[in-house]
mmCIF file of C-alpha atoms in Angstrom:
data_model
loop_
_atom_site.group_PDB
_atom_site.id
_atom_site.type_symbol
_atom_site.label_atom_id
_atom_site.label_comp_id
_atom_site.label_asym_id
_atom_site.label_seq_id
_atom_site.Cartn_x
_atom_site.Cartn_y
_atom_site.Cartn_z
ATOM 1 C CA MET A 143 13.475 -48.523 12.961
ATOM 2 C CA GLU A 144 15.044 -48.829 9.654
ATOM 3 C CA GLU A 145 12.559 -46.264 8.073
ATOM 4 C CA PRO A 146 14.355 -43.444 9.762
ATOM 5 C CA GLU A 147 17.747 -45.528 8.862
ATOM 6 C CA MET A 148 16.747 -45.186 5.346
ATOM 7 C CA GLN A 149 15.835 -41.883 5.150
ATOM 8 C CA LEU A 150 19.266 -40.585 6.964
ATOM 9 C CA LYS A 151 21.093 -43.016 4.091
ATOM 10 C CA GLY A 152 19.259 -41.591 1.161
ATOM 11 C CA LYS A 153 19.468 -38.090 2.369
ATOM 12 C CA LYS A 154 23.714 -38.116 2.488
ATOM 13 C CA VAL A 155 23.321 -39.707 -0.992
ATOM 14 C CA THR A 156 21.200 -37.108 -2.561
ATOM 15 C CA ASP A 157 23.570 -34.718 -1.175
ATOM 16 C CA LYS A 158 26.223 -36.240 -2.052
ATOM 17 C CA PHE A 159 25.199 -36.225 -5.700
ATOM 18 C CA THR A 160 24.159 -32.664 -5.728
ATOM 19 C CA GLU A 161 27.911 -31.676 -4.598
ATOM 20 C CA SER A 162 29.014 -33.894 -7.203
ATOM 21 C CA VAL A 163 27.016 -32.211 -9.443
ATOM 22 C CA TYR A 164 27.160 -28.697 -8.371
ATOM 23 C CA VAL A 165 31.269 -29.208 -8.672
ATOM 24 C CA LEU A 166 31.363 -31.103 -11.806
ATOM 25 C CA ALA A 167 29.207 -28.057 -13.397
ATOM 26 C CA ASN A 168 32.041 -25.283 -11.928
ATOM 27 C CA GLU A 169 34.938 -26.954 -12.797
ATOM 28 C CA PRO A 170 37.449 -24.504 -14.497
ATOM 29 C CA SER A 171 37.292 -26.951 -17.435
ATOM 30 C CA VAL A 172 33.554 -25.966 -17.592
ATOM 31 C CA ALA A 173 34.349 -22.341 -17.544
ATOM 32 C CA LEU A 174 37.092 -22.514 -19.912
ATOM 33 C CA TYR A 175 34.566 -23.968 -22.536
ATOM 34 C CA ARG A 176 32.059 -21.504 -21.544
ATOM 35 C CA LEU A 177 34.217 -18.493 -22.027
ATOM 36 C CA GLN A 178 35.665 -20.518 -25.600
ATOM 37 C CA GLU A 179 31.987 -20.551 -26.294
ATOM 38 C CA HIS A 180 31.110 -16.846 -25.761
ATOM 39 C CA VAL A 181 34.456 -15.649 -27.986
ATOM 40 C CA ARG A 182 33.307 -18.034 -31.353
ATOM 41 C CA ARG A 183 29.768 -16.534 -30.696
ATOM 42 C CA SER A 184 31.036 -12.566 -30.354
ATOM 43 C CA LEU A 185 33.664 -12.313 -32.132
ATOM 44 C CA PRO A 186 32.362 -12.252 -35.781
ATOM 45 C CA GLU A 187 30.277 -9.278 -34.554
ATOM 46 C CA LEU A 188 33.266 -7.383 -33.166
ATOM 47 C CA ALA A 189 35.541 -7.780 -35.925
ATOM 48 C CA GLN A 190 32.634 -6.144 -38.371
ATOM 49 C CA HIS A 191 32.148 -3.591 -35.571
ATOM 50 C CA LYS A 192 36.067 -2.956 -35.441
ATOM 51 C CA ALA A 193 35.972 -2.817 -39.255
ATOM 52 C CA ASP A 194 33.000 -0.717 -39.946
ATOM 53 C CA MET A 195 34.873 1.710 -36.944
ATOM 54 C CA GLN A 196 38.259 1.643 -39.168
ATOM 55 C CA ARG A 197 36.232 3.066 -41.961
ATOM 56 C CA TRP A 198 33.843 5.258 -40.442
ATOM 57 C CA GLU A 199 37.391 7.542 -38.946
ATOM 58 C CA GLU A 200 38.941 6.980 -42.567
ATOM 59 C CA GLN A 201 35.878 8.695 -43.960
ATOM 60 C CA SER A 202 36.022 11.068 -41.038
ATOM 61 C CA GLN A 203 39.694 11.592 -41.629
ATOM 62 C CA GLY A 204 38.230 12.475 -45.226
ATOM 63 C CA ALA A 205 36.173 15.214 -44.416
ATOM 64 C CA ILE A 206 38.477 16.934 -41.345
ATOM 65 C CA TYR A 207 41.144 16.942 -44.193
ATOM 66 C CA THR A 208 38.979 18.794 -46.282
ATOM 67 C CA VAL A 209 37.466 21.368 -44.331
ATOM 68 C CA GLU A 210 40.947 22.545 -42.490
ATOM 69 C CA TYR A 211 41.980 22.719 -46.516
ATOM 70 C CA ALA A 212 38.805 25.122 -47.509
ATOM 71 C CA CYS A 213 39.519 27.014 -43.800
ATOM 72 C CA ARG A 214 43.309 27.537 -45.126
ATOM 73 C CA ALA A 215 42.219 28.551 -48.371
ATOM 74 C CA GLU A 216 40.186 31.117 -47.394
#
């Protein structure tokens, strides 16, 4: 008689514990921490890509100017 009652109480405890862990894991502050963690990891690489793209743009603009100047000189 006590066995089913104990099983029911045990199930309730484990369900509440699981729900608490789920809520804690999905709390907004945890999500913001994960976002901040991602940005800190990704930012140096993105900054390097931006610098590379700016350098390539400058080189391209120089080449375009040279080609346009050569075309006008003919």
